[in-house]
PDB file of N, CA, C and O in Angstrom:
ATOM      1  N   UNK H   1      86.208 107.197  78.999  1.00  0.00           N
ATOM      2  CA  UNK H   1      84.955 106.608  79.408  1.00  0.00           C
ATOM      3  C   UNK H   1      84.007 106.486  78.222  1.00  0.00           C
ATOM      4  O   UNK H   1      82.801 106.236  78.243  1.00  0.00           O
ATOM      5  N   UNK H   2      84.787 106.710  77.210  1.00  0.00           N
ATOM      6  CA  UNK H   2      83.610 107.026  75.881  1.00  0.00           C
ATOM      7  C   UNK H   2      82.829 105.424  75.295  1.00  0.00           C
ATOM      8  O   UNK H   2      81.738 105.287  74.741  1.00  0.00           O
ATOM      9  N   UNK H   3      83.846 104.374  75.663  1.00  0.00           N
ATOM     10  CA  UNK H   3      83.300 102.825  75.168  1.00  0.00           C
ATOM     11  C   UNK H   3      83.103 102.349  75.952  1.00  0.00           C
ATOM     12  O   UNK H   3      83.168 101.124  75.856  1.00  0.00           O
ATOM     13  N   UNK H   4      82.671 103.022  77.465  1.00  0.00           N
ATOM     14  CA  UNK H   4      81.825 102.240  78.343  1.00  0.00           C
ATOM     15  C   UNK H   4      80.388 102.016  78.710  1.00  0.00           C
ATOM     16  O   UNK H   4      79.387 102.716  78.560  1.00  0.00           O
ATOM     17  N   UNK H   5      80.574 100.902  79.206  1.00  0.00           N
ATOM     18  CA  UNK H   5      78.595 100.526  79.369  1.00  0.00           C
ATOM     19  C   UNK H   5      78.538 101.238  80.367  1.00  0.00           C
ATOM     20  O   UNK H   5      79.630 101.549  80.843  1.00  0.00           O
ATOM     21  N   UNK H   6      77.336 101.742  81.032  1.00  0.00           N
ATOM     22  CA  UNK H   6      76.515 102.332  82.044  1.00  0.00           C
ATOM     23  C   UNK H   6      77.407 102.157  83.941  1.00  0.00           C
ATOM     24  O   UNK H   6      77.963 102.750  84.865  1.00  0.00           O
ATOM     25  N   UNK H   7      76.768 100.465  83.252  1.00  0.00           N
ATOM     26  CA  UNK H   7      77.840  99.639  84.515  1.00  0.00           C
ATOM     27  C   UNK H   7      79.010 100.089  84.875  1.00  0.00           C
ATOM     28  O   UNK H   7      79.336 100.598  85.947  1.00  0.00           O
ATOM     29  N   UNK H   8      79.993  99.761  83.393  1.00  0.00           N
ATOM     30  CA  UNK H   8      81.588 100.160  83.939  1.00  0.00           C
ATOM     31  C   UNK H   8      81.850 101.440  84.287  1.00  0.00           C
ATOM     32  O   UNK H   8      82.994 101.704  84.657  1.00  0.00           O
ATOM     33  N   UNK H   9      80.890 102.437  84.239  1.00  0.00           N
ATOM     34  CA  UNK H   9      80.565 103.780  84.376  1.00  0.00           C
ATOM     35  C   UNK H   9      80.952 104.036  85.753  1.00  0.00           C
ATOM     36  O   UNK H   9      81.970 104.513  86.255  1.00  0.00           O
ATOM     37  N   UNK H  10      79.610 103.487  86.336  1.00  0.00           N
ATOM     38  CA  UNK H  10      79.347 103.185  87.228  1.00  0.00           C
ATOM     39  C   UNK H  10      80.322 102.582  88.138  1.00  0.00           C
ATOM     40  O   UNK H  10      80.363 103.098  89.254  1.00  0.00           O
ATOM     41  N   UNK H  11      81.188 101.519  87.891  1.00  0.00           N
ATOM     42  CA  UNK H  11      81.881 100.994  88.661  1.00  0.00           C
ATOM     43  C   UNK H  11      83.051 101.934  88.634  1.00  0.00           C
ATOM     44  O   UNK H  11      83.632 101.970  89.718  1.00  0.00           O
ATOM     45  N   UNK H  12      83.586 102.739  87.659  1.00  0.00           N
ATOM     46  CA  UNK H  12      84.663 103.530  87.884  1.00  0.00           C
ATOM     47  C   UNK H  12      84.646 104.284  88.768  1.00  0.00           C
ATOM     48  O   UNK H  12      85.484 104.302  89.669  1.00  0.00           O
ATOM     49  N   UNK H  13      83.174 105.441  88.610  1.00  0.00           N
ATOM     50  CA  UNK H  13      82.929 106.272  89.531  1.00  0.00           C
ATOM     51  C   UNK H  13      83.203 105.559  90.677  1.00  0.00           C
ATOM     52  O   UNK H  13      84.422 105.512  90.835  1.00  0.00           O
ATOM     53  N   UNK H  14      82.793 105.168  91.266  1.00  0.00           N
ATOM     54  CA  UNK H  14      82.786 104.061  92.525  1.00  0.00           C
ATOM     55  C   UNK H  14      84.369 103.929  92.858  1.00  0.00           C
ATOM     56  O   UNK H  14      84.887 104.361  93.888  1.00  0.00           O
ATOM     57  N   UNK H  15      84.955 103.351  91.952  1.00  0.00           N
ATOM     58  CA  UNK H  15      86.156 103.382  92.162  1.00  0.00           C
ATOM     59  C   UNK H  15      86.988 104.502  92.722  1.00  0.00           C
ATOM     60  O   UNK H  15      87.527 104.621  93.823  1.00  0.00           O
ATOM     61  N   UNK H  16      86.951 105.273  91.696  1.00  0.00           N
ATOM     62  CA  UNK H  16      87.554 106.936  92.195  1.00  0.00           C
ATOM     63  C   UNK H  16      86.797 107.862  93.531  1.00  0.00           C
ATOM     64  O   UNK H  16      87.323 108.820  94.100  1.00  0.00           O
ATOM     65  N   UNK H  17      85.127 107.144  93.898  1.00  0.00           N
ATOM     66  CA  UNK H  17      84.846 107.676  94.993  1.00  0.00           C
ATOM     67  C   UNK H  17      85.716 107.223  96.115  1.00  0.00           C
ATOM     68  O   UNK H  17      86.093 108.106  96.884  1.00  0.00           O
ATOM     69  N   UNK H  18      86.208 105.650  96.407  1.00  0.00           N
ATOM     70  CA  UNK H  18      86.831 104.830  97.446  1.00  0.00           C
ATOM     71  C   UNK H  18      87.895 105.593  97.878  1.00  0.00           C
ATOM     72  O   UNK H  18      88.058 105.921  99.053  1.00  0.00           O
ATOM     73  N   UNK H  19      88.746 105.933  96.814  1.00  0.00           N
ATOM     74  CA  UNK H  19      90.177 106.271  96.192  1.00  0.00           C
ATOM     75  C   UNK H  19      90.328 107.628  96.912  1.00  0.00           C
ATOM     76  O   UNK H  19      91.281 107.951  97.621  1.00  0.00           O
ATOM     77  N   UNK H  20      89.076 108.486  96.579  1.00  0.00           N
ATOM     78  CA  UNK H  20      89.219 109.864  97.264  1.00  0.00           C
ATOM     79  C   UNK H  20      88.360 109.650  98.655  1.00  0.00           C
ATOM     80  O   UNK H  20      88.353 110.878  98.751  1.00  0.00           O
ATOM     81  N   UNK H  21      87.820 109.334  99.516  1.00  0.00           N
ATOM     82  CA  UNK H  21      87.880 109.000 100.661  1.00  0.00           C
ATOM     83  C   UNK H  21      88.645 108.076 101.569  1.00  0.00           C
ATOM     84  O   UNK H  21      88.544 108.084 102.796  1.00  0.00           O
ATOM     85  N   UNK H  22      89.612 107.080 100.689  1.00  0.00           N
ATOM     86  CA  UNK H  22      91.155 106.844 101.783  1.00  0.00           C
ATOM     87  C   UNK H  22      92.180 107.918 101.691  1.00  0.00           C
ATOM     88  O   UNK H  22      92.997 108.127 102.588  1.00  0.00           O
ATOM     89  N   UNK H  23      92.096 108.774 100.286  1.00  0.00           N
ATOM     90  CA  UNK H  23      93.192 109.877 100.662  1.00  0.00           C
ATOM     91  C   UNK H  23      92.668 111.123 102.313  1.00  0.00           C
ATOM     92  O   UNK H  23      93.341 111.534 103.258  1.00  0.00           O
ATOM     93  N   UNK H  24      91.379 111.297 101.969  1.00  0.00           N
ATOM     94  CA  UNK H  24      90.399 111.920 102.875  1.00  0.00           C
ATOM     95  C   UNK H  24      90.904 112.114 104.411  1.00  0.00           C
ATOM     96  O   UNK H  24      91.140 112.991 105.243  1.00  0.00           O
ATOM     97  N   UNK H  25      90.913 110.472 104.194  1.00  0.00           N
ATOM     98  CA  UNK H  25      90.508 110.074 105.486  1.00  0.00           C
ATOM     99  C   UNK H  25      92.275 109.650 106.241  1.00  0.00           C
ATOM    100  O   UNK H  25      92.538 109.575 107.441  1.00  0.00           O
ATOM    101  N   UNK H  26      93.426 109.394 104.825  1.00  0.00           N
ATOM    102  CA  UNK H  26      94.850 109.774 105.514  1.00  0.00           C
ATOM    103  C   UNK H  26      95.197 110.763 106.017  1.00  0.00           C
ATOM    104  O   UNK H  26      95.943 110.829 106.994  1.00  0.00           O
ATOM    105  N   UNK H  27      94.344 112.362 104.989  1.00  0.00           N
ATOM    106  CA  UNK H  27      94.528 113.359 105.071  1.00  0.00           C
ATOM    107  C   UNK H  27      94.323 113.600 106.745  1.00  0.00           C
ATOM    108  O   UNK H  27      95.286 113.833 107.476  1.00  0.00           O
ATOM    109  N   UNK H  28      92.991 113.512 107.215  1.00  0.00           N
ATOM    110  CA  UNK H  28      92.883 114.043 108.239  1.00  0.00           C
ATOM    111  C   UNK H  28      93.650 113.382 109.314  1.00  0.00           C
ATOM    112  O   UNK H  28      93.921 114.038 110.319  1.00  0.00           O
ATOM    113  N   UNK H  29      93.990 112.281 109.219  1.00  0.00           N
ATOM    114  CA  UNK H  29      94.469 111.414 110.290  1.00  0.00           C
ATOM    115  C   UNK H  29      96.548 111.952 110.594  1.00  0.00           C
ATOM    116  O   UNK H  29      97.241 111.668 111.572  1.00  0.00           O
ATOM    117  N   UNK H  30      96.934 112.715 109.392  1.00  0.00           N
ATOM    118  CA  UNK H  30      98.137 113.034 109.546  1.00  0.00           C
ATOM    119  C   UNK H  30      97.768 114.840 109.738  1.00  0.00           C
ATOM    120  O   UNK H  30      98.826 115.461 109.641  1.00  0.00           O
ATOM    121  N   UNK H  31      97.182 115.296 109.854  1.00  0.00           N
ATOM    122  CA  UNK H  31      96.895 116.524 110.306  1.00  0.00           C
ATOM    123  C   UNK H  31      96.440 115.822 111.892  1.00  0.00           C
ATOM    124  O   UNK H  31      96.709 116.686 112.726  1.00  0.00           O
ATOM    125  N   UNK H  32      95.909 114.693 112.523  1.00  0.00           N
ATOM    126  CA  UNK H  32      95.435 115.020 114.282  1.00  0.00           C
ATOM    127  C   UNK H  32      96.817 114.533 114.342  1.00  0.00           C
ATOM    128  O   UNK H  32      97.245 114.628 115.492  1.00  0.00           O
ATOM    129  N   UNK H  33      97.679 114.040 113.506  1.00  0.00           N
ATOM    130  CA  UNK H  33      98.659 113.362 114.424  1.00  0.00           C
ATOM    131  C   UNK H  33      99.987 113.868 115.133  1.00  0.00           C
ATOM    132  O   UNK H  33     101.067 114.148 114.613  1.00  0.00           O
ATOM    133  N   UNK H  34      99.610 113.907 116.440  1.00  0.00           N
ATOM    134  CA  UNK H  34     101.357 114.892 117.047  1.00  0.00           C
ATOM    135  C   UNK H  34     102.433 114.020 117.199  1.00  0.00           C
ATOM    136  O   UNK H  34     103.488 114.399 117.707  1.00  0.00           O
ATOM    137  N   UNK H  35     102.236 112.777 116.764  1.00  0.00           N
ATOM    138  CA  UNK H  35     103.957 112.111 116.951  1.00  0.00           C
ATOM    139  C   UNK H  35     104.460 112.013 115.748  1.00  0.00           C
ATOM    140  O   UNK H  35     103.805 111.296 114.991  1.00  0.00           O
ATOM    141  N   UNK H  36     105.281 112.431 115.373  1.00  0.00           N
ATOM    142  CA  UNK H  36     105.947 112.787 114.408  1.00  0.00           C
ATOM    143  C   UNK H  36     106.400 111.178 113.664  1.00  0.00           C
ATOM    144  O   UNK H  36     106.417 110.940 112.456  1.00  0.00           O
ATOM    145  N   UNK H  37     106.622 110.554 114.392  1.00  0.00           N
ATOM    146  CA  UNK H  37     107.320 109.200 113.394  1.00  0.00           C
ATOM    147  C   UNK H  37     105.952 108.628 112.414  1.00  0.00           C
ATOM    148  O   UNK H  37     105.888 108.351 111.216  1.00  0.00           O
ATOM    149  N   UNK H  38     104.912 108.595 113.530  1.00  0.00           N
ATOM    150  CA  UNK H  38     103.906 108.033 113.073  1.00  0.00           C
ATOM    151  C   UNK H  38     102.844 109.141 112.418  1.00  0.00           C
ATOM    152  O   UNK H  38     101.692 108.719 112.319  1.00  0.00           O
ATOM    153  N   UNK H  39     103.042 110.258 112.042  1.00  0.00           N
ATOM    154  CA  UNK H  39     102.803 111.342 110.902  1.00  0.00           C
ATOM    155  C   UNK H  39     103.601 111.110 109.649  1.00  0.00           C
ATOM    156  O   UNK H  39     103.381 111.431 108.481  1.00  0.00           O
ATOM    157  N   UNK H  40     104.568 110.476 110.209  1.00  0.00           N
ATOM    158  CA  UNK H  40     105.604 110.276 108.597  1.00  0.00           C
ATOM    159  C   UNK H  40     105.172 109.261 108.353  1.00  0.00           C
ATOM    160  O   UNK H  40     105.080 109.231 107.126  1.00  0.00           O
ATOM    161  N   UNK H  41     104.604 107.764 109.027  1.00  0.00           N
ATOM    162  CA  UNK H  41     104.580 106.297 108.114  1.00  0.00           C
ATOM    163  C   UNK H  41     102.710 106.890 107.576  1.00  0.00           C
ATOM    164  O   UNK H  41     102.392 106.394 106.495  1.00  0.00           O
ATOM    165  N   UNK H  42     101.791 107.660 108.104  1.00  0.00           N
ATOM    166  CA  UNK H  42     100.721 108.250 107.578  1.00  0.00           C
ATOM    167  C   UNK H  42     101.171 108.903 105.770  1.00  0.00           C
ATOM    168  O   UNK H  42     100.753 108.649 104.640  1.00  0.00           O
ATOM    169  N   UNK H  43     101.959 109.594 106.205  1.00  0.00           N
ATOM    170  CA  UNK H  43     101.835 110.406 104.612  1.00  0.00           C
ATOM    171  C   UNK H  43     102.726 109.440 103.801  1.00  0.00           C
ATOM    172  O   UNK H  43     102.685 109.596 102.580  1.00  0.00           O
ATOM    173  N   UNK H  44     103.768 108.169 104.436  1.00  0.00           N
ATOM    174  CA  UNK H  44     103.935 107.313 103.284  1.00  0.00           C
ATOM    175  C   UNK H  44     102.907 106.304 102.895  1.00  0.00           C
ATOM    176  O   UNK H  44     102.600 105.897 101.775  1.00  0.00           O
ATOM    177  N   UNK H  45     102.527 106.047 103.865  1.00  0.00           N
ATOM    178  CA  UNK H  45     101.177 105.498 103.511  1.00  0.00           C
ATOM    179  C   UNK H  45     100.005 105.658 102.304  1.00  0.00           C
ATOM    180  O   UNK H  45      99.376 104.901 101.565  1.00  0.00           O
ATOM    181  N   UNK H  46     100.106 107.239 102.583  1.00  0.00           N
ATOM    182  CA  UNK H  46      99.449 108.047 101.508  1.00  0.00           C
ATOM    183  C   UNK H  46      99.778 108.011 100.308  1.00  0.00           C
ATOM    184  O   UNK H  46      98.986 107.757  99.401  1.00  0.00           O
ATOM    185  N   UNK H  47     101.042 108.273 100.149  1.00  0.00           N
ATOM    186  CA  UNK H  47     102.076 108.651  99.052  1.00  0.00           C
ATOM    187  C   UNK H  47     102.323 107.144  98.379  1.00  0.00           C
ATOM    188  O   UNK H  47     102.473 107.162  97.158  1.00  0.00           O
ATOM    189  N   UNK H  48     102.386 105.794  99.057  1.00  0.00           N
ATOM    190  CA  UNK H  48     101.463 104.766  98.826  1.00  0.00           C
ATOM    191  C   UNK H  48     101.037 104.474  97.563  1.00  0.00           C
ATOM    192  O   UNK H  48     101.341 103.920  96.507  1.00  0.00           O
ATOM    193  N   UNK H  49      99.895 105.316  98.353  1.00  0.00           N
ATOM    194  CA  UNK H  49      98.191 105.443  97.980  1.00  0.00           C
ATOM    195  C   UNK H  49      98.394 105.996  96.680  1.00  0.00           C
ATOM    196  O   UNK H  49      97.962 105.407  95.689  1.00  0.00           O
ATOM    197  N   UNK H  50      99.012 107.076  96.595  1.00  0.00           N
ATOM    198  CA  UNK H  50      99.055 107.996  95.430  1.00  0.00           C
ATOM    199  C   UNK H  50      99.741 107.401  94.341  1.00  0.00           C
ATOM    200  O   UNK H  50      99.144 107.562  93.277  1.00  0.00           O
ATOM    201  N   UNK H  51     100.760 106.791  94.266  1.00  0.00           N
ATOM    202  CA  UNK H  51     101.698 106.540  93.592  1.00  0.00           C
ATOM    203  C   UNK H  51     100.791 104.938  92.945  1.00  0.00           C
ATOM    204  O   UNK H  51     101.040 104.595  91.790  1.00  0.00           O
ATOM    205  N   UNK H  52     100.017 104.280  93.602  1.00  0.00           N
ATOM    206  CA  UNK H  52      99.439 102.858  93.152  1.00  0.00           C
ATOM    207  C   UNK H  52      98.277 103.628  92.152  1.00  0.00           C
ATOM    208  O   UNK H  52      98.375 103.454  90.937  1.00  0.00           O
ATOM    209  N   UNK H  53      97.138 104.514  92.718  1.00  0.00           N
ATOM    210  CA  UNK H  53      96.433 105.134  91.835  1.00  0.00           C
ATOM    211  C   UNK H  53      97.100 105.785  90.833  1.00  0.00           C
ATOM    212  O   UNK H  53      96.245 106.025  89.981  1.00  0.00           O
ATOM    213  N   UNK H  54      98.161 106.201  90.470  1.00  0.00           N
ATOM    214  CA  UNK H  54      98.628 106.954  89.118  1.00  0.00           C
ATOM    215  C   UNK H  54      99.367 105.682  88.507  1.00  0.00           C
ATOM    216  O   UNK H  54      99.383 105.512  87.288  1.00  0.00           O
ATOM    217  N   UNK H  55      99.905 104.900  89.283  1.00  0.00           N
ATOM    218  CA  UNK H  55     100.319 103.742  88.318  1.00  0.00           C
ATOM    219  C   UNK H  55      98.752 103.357  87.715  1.00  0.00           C
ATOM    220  O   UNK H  55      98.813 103.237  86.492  1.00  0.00           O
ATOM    221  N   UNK H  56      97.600 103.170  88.162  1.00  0.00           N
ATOM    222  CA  UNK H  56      96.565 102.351  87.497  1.00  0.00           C
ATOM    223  C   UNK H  56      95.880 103.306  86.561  1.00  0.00           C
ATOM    224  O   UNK H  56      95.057 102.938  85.723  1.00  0.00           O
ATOM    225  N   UNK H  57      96.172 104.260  86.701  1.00  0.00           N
ATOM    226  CA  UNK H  57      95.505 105.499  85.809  1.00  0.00           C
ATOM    227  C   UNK H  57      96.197 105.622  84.294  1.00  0.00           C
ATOM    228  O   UNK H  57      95.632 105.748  83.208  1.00  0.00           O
ATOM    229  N   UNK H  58      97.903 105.524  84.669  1.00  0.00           N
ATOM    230  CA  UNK H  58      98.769 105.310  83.726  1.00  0.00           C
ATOM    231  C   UNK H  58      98.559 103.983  82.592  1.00  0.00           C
ATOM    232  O   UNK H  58      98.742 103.990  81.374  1.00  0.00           O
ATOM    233  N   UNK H  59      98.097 102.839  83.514  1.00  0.00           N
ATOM    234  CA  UNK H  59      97.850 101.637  82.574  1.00  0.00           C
ATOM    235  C   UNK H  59      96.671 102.078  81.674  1.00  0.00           C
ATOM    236  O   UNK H  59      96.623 102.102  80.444  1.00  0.00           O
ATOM    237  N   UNK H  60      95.861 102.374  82.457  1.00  0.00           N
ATOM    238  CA  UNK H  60      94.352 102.663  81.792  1.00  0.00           C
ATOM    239  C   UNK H  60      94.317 103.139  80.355  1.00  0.00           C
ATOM    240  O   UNK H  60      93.866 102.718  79.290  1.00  0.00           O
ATOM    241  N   UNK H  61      95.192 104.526  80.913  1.00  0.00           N
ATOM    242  CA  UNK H  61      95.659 105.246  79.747  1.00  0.00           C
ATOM    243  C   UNK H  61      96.318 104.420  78.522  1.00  0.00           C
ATOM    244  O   UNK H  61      96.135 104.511  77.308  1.00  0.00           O
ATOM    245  N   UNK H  62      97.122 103.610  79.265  1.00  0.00           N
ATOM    246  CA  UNK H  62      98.131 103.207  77.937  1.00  0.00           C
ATOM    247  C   UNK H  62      97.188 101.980  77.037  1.00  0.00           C
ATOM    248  O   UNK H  62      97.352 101.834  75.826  1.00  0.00           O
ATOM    249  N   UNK H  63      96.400 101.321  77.676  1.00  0.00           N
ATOM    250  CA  UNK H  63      94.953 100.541  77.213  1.00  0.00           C
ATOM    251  C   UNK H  63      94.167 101.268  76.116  1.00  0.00           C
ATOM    252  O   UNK H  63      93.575 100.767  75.160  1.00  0.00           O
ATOM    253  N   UNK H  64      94.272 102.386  76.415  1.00  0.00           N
ATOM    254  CA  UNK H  64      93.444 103.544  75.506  1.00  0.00           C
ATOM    255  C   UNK H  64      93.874 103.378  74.093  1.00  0.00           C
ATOM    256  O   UNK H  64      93.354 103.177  72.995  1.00  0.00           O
ATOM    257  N   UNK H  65      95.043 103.549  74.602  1.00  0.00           N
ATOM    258  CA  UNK H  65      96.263 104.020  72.951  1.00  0.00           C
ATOM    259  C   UNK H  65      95.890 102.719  72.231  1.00  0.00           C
ATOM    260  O   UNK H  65      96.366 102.467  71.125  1.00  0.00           O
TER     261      UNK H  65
END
């Protein structure tokens, strides 16, 4: 974050706030859930989730270099 303007600051944070309130909000939704099939397409869902954010974290990074 060291060659960013205020803005892109700003917009990252933002970013990573979104990012951690859909994990949040998978989280809780596969903890109410008692049917099991549809607890599993929840945490792939998640896992998703997880795997698209570390791919974009990974680019970021490699942007750096």
């Amino acid at each position: 974050m060291a060659g960013m303007t205020e803005e892109q600051k700003e917009q990252h944070m933002r970013s990573m706030q979104e990012h951690m309130l859909k994990m949040h909000e998978l989280s809780n939704q596969i903890v109410a859930e008692k049917d099991a099939t549809k607890k599993e397409e929840l945490k792939k869902q998640q896992l998703d989730l997880m795997k698209a954010h570390h791919a974009s974290m990974m680019g970021r990074h490699q942007q750096m270099q």
